[in-house]
C-alpha atoms as a PDB file:
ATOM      1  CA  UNK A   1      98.580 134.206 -41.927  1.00  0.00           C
ATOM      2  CA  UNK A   2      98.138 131.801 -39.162  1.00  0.00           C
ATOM      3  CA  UNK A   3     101.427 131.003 -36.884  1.00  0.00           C
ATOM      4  CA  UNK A   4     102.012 127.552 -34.714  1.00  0.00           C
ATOM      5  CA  UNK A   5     105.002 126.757 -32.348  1.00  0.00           C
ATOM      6  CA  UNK A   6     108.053 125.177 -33.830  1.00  0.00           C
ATOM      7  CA  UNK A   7     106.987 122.182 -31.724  1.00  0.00           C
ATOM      8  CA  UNK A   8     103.293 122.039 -33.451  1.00  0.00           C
ATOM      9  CA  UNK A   9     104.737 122.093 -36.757  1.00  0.00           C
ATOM     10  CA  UNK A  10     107.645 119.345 -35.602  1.00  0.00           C
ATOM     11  CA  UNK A  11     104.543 116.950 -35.015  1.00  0.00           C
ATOM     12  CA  UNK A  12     102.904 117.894 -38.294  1.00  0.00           C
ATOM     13  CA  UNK A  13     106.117 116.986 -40.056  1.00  0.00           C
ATOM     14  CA  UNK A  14     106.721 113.289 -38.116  1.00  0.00           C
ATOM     15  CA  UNK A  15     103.311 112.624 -39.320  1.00  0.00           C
ATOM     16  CA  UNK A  16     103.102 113.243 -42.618  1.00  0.00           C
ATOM     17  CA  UNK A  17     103.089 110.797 -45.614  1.00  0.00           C
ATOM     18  CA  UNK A  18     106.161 112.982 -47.657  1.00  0.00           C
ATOM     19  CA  UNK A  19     106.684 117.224 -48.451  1.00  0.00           C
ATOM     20  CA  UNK A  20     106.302 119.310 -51.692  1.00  0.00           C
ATOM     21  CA  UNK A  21     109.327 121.388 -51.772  1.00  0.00           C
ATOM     22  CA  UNK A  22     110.234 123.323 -55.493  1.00  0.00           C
ATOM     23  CA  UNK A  23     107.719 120.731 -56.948  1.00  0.00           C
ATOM     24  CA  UNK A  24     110.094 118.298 -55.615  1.00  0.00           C
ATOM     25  CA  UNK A  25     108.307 115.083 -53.379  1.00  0.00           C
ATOM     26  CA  UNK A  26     110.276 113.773 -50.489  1.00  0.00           C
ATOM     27  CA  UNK A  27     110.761 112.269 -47.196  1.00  0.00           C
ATOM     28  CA  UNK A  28     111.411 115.056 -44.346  1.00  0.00           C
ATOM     29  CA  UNK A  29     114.682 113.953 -42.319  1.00  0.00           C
ATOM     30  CA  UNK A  30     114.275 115.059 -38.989  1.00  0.00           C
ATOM     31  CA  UNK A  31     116.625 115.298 -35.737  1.00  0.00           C
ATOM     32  CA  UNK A  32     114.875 115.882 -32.094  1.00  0.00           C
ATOM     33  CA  UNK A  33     114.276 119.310 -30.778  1.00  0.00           C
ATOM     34  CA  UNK A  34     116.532 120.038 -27.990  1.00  0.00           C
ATOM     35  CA  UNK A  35     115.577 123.907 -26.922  1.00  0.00           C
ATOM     36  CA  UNK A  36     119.108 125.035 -29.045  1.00  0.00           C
ATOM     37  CA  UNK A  37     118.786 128.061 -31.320  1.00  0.00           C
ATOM     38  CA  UNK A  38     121.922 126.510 -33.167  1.00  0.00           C
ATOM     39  CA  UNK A  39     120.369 122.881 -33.101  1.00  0.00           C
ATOM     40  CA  UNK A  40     119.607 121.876 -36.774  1.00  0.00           C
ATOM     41  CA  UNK A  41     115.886 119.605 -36.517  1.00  0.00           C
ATOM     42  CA  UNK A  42     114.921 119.315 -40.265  1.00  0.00           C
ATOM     43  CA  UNK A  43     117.338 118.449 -43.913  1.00  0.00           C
ATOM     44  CA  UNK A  44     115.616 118.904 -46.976  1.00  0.00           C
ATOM     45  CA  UNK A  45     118.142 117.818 -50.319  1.00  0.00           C
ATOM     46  CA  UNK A  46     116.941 117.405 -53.992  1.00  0.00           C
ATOM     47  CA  UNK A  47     118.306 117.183 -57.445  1.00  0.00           C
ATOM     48  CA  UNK A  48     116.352 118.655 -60.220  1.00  0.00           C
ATOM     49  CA  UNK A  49     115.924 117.642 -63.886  1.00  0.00           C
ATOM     50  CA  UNK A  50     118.585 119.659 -64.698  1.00  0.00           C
ATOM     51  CA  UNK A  51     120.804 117.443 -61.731  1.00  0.00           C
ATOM     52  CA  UNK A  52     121.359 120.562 -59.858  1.00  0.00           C
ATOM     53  CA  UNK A  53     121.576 119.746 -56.369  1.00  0.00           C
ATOM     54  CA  UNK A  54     119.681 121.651 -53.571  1.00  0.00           C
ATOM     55  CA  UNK A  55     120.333 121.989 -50.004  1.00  0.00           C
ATOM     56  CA  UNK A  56     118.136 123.482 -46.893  1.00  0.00           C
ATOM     57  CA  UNK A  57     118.894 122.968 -43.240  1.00  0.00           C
ATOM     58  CA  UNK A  58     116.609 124.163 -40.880  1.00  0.00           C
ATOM     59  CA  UNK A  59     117.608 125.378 -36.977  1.00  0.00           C
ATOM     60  CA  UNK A  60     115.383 125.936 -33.572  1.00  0.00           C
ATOM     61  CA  UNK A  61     116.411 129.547 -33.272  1.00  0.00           C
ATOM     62  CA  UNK A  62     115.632 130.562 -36.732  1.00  0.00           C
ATOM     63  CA  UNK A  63     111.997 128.707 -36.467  1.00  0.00           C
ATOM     64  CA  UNK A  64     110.724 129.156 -32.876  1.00  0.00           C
ATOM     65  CA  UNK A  65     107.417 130.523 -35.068  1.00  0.00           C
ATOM     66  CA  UNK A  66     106.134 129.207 -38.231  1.00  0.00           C
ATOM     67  CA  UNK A  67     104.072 130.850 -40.691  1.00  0.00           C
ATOM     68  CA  UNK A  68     101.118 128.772 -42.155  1.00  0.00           C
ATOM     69  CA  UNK A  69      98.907 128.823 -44.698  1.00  0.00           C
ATOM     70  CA  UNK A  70      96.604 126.032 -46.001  1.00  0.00           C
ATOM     71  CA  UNK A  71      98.622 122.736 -45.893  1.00  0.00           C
ATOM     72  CA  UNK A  72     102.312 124.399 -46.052  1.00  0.00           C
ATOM     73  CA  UNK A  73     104.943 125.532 -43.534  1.00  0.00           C
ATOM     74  CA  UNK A  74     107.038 128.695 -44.146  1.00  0.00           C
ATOM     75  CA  UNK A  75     109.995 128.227 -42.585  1.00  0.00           C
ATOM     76  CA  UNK A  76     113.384 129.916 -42.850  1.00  0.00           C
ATOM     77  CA  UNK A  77     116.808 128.095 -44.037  1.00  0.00           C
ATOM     78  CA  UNK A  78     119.394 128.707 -41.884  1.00  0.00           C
ATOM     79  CA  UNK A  79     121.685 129.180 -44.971  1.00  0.00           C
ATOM     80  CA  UNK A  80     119.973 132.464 -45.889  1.00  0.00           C
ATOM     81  CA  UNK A  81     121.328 135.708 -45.706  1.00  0.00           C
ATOM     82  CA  UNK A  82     118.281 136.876 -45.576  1.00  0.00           C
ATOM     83  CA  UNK A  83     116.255 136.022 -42.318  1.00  0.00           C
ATOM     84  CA  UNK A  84     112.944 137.584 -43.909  1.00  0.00           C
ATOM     85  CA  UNK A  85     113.193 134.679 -46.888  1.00  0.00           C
ATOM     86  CA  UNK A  86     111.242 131.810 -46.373  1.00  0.00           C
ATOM     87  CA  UNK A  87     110.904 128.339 -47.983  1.00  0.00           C
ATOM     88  CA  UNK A  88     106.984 126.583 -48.322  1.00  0.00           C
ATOM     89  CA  UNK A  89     106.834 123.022 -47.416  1.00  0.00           C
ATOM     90  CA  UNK A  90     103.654 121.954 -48.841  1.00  0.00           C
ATOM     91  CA  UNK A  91     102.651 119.018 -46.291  1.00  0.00           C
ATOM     92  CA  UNK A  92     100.827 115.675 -48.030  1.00  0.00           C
ATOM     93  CA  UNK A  93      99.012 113.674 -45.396  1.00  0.00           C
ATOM     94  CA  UNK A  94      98.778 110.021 -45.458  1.00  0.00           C
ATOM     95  CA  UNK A  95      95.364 108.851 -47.805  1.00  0.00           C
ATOM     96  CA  UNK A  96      92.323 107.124 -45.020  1.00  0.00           C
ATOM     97  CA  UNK A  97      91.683 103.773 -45.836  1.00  0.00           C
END
């Protein structure tokens, strides 16, 4: 698997048209990168079919490398106990005219 900088995959995220998360579609809400390990720079939140509510913040220290594969990100939730989990954010690109 392929790796780009936490600043490579910043720019791929501004850029895009919306994210597949959980076969949920949505806007990416991002914050600027500010060299921080603590700083949080990406907020995922979603509500199933079920209305469960989901949650995923995102910080510089936990992401300074990101996994990728095809058109998704794997990056790691700073919520996790587990630093070897990661979540795939599936990246849809804007259609050419």
């Amino acid at each position: 698997m392929k790796t780009i900088s936490l600043e490579e995959a910043y720019s791929i995220l501004e850029q895009c048209a919306a994210i597949v998360v959980d076969d949920a579609v949505m806007y990416p809400s991002l914050w600027e990168l500010n060299g921080n390990d603590n700083n949080e720079f990406l907020y995922l939140s979603w509500t199933d079919g079920d209305y469960r509510e989901f949650h995923l913040k995102f910080v510089e220290g936990d992401n300074r490398e990101i996994k990728v594969s095809g058109s998704s990100l794997f990056l790691t939730d700073a919520d996790l106990d587990n630093d070897h989990d990661e979540t795939q954010i599936t990246i849809l690109q804007q259609r050419e005219l």
